[in-house]
């Protein structure tokens, strides 16, 4: 996954929720583009959730973006 592909997913109009799949098997749900902060160099990102928990990861660990209109709290 490149940072350009990741940014394009965040800019989709209309926005489509998605799950970020990582190499270690985790899935991070993104329900709104404002949940995501990308580092200035574009190497890492943070996703902040409604309950104020957050995930951070290296963009090089992203294996897939799964788009879905319905994503639950577990990322499914």
PDB file of C-alpha atoms in Angstrom:
ATOM      1  CA  UNK A   1       0.000   0.000   0.000  1.00  0.00           C
ATOM      2  CA  UNK A   2       1.304   3.422  -0.862  1.00  0.00           C
ATOM      3  CA  UNK A   3       0.503   6.604   1.027  1.00  0.00           C
ATOM      4  CA  UNK A   4      -1.066   7.969  -2.167  1.00  0.00           C
ATOM      5  CA  UNK A   5      -3.522   5.035  -2.304  1.00  0.00           C
ATOM      6  CA  UNK A   6      -4.323   5.524   1.382  1.00  0.00           C
ATOM      7  CA  UNK A   7      -4.945   9.253   0.939  1.00  0.00           C
ATOM      8  CA  UNK A   8      -7.150   8.561  -2.099  1.00  0.00           C
ATOM      9  CA  UNK A   9      -9.336   6.258   0.033  1.00  0.00           C
ATOM     10  CA  UNK A  10      -9.746   9.073   2.569  1.00  0.00           C
ATOM     11  CA  UNK A  11     -10.693  11.555  -0.188  1.00  0.00           C
ATOM     12  CA  UNK A  12     -13.353   9.362  -1.856  1.00  0.00           C
ATOM     13  CA  UNK A  13     -16.498  11.374  -2.583  1.00  0.00           C
ATOM     14  CA  UNK A  14     -18.819  10.332  -1.196  1.00  0.00           C
ATOM     15  CA  UNK A  15     -16.686   8.843   1.541  1.00  0.00           C
ATOM     16  CA  UNK A  16     -17.008   5.077   1.933  1.00  0.00           C
ATOM     17  CA  UNK A  17     -16.137   3.536   5.337  1.00  0.00           C
ATOM     18  CA  UNK A  18     -13.366   0.961   5.228  1.00  0.00           C
ATOM     19  CA  UNK A  19     -11.266  -1.396   7.317  1.00  0.00           C
ATOM     20  CA  UNK A  20      -7.491  -1.119   7.212  1.00  0.00           C
ATOM     21  CA  UNK A  21      -6.053  -4.649   7.235  1.00  0.00           C
ATOM     22  CA  UNK A  22      -2.539  -4.975   8.659  1.00  0.00           C
ATOM     23  CA  UNK A  23       0.131  -7.648   8.139  1.00  0.00           C
ATOM     24  CA  UNK A  24      -0.360  -8.921  11.719  1.00  0.00           C
ATOM     25  CA  UNK A  25      -4.037  -9.693  11.033  1.00  0.00           C
ATOM     26  CA  UNK A  26      -5.561  -6.695  12.798  1.00  0.00           C
ATOM     27  CA  UNK A  27      -8.339  -4.691  11.201  1.00  0.00           C
ATOM     28  CA  UNK A  28      -8.783  -0.987  11.961  1.00  0.00           C
ATOM     29  CA  UNK A  29     -12.186   0.480  11.064  1.00  0.00           C
ATOM     30  CA  UNK A  30     -12.382   3.971   9.557  1.00  0.00           C
ATOM     31  CA  UNK A  31     -15.913   5.381   9.630  1.00  0.00           C
ATOM     32  CA  UNK A  32     -15.014   8.986   8.736  1.00  0.00           C
ATOM     33  CA  UNK A  33     -11.928  10.554   7.132  1.00  0.00           C
ATOM     34  CA  UNK A  34     -11.483  12.992  10.028  1.00  0.00           C
ATOM     35  CA  UNK A  35     -10.662  10.014  12.270  1.00  0.00           C
ATOM     36  CA  UNK A  36      -7.311   9.622  10.504  1.00  0.00           C
ATOM     37  CA  UNK A  37      -4.102  11.616  10.951  1.00  0.00           C
ATOM     38  CA  UNK A  38      -1.137  10.936   8.685  1.00  0.00           C
ATOM     39  CA  UNK A  39       2.392  11.873   9.745  1.00  0.00           C
ATOM     40  CA  UNK A  40       4.066  14.664   7.732  1.00  0.00           C
ATOM     41  CA  UNK A  41       6.438  12.183   6.085  1.00  0.00           C
ATOM     42  CA  UNK A  42       3.522   9.861   5.232  1.00  0.00           C
ATOM     43  CA  UNK A  43       5.096   6.860   6.930  1.00  0.00           C
ATOM     44  CA  UNK A  44       2.705   6.381   9.864  1.00  0.00           C
ATOM     45  CA  UNK A  45      -0.939   7.067  10.573  1.00  0.00           C
ATOM     46  CA  UNK A  46      -3.256   7.215  13.576  1.00  0.00           C
ATOM     47  CA  UNK A  47      -6.956   6.351  13.674  1.00  0.00           C
ATOM     48  CA  UNK A  48      -8.959   7.799  16.582  1.00  0.00           C
ATOM     49  CA  UNK A  49     -12.226   6.051  17.472  1.00  0.00           C
ATOM     50  CA  UNK A  50     -15.469   7.434  18.960  1.00  0.00           C
ATOM     51  CA  UNK A  51     -14.541   6.131  22.426  1.00  0.00           C
ATOM     52  CA  UNK A  52     -11.206   8.062  22.318  1.00  0.00           C
ATOM     53  CA  UNK A  53      -9.136   4.908  21.844  1.00  0.00           C
ATOM     54  CA  UNK A  54      -6.724   4.971  18.933  1.00  0.00           C
ATOM     55  CA  UNK A  55      -4.556   2.813  16.711  1.00  0.00           C
ATOM     56  CA  UNK A  56      -1.256   3.722  15.081  1.00  0.00           C
ATOM     57  CA  UNK A  57       0.574   1.817  12.377  1.00  0.00           C
ATOM     58  CA  UNK A  58       3.208   2.064   9.675  1.00  0.00           C
ATOM     59  CA  UNK A  59       1.750   2.453   6.176  1.00  0.00           C
ATOM     60  CA  UNK A  60       4.094  -0.314   4.982  1.00  0.00           C
ATOM     61  CA  UNK A  61       2.180  -2.786   7.184  1.00  0.00           C
ATOM     62  CA  UNK A  62      -1.141  -2.149   5.401  1.00  0.00           C
ATOM     63  CA  UNK A  63      -2.056  -5.158   3.269  1.00  0.00           C
ATOM     64  CA  UNK A  64      -5.556  -4.181   2.143  1.00  0.00           C
ATOM     65  CA  UNK A  65      -8.375  -1.658   2.455  1.00  0.00           C
ATOM     66  CA  UNK A  66     -11.787  -3.301   2.658  1.00  0.00           C
ATOM     67  CA  UNK A  67     -14.627  -0.945   1.752  1.00  0.00           C
ATOM     68  CA  UNK A  68     -18.050  -1.496   3.313  1.00  0.00           C
ATOM     69  CA  UNK A  69     -21.105   0.591   4.028  1.00  0.00           C
ATOM     70  CA  UNK A  70     -21.564  -1.128   7.396  1.00  0.00           C
ATOM     71  CA  UNK A  71     -18.598  -1.559   9.705  1.00  0.00           C
ATOM     72  CA  UNK A  72     -19.136  -2.581  13.314  1.00  0.00           C
ATOM     73  CA  UNK A  73     -16.944  -1.824  16.355  1.00  0.00           C
ATOM     74  CA  UNK A  74     -14.735  -4.862  15.697  1.00  0.00           C
ATOM     75  CA  UNK A  75     -13.969  -3.711  12.187  1.00  0.00           C
ATOM     76  CA  UNK A  76     -16.264  -6.253  10.528  1.00  0.00           C
TER      77      UNK A  76
END
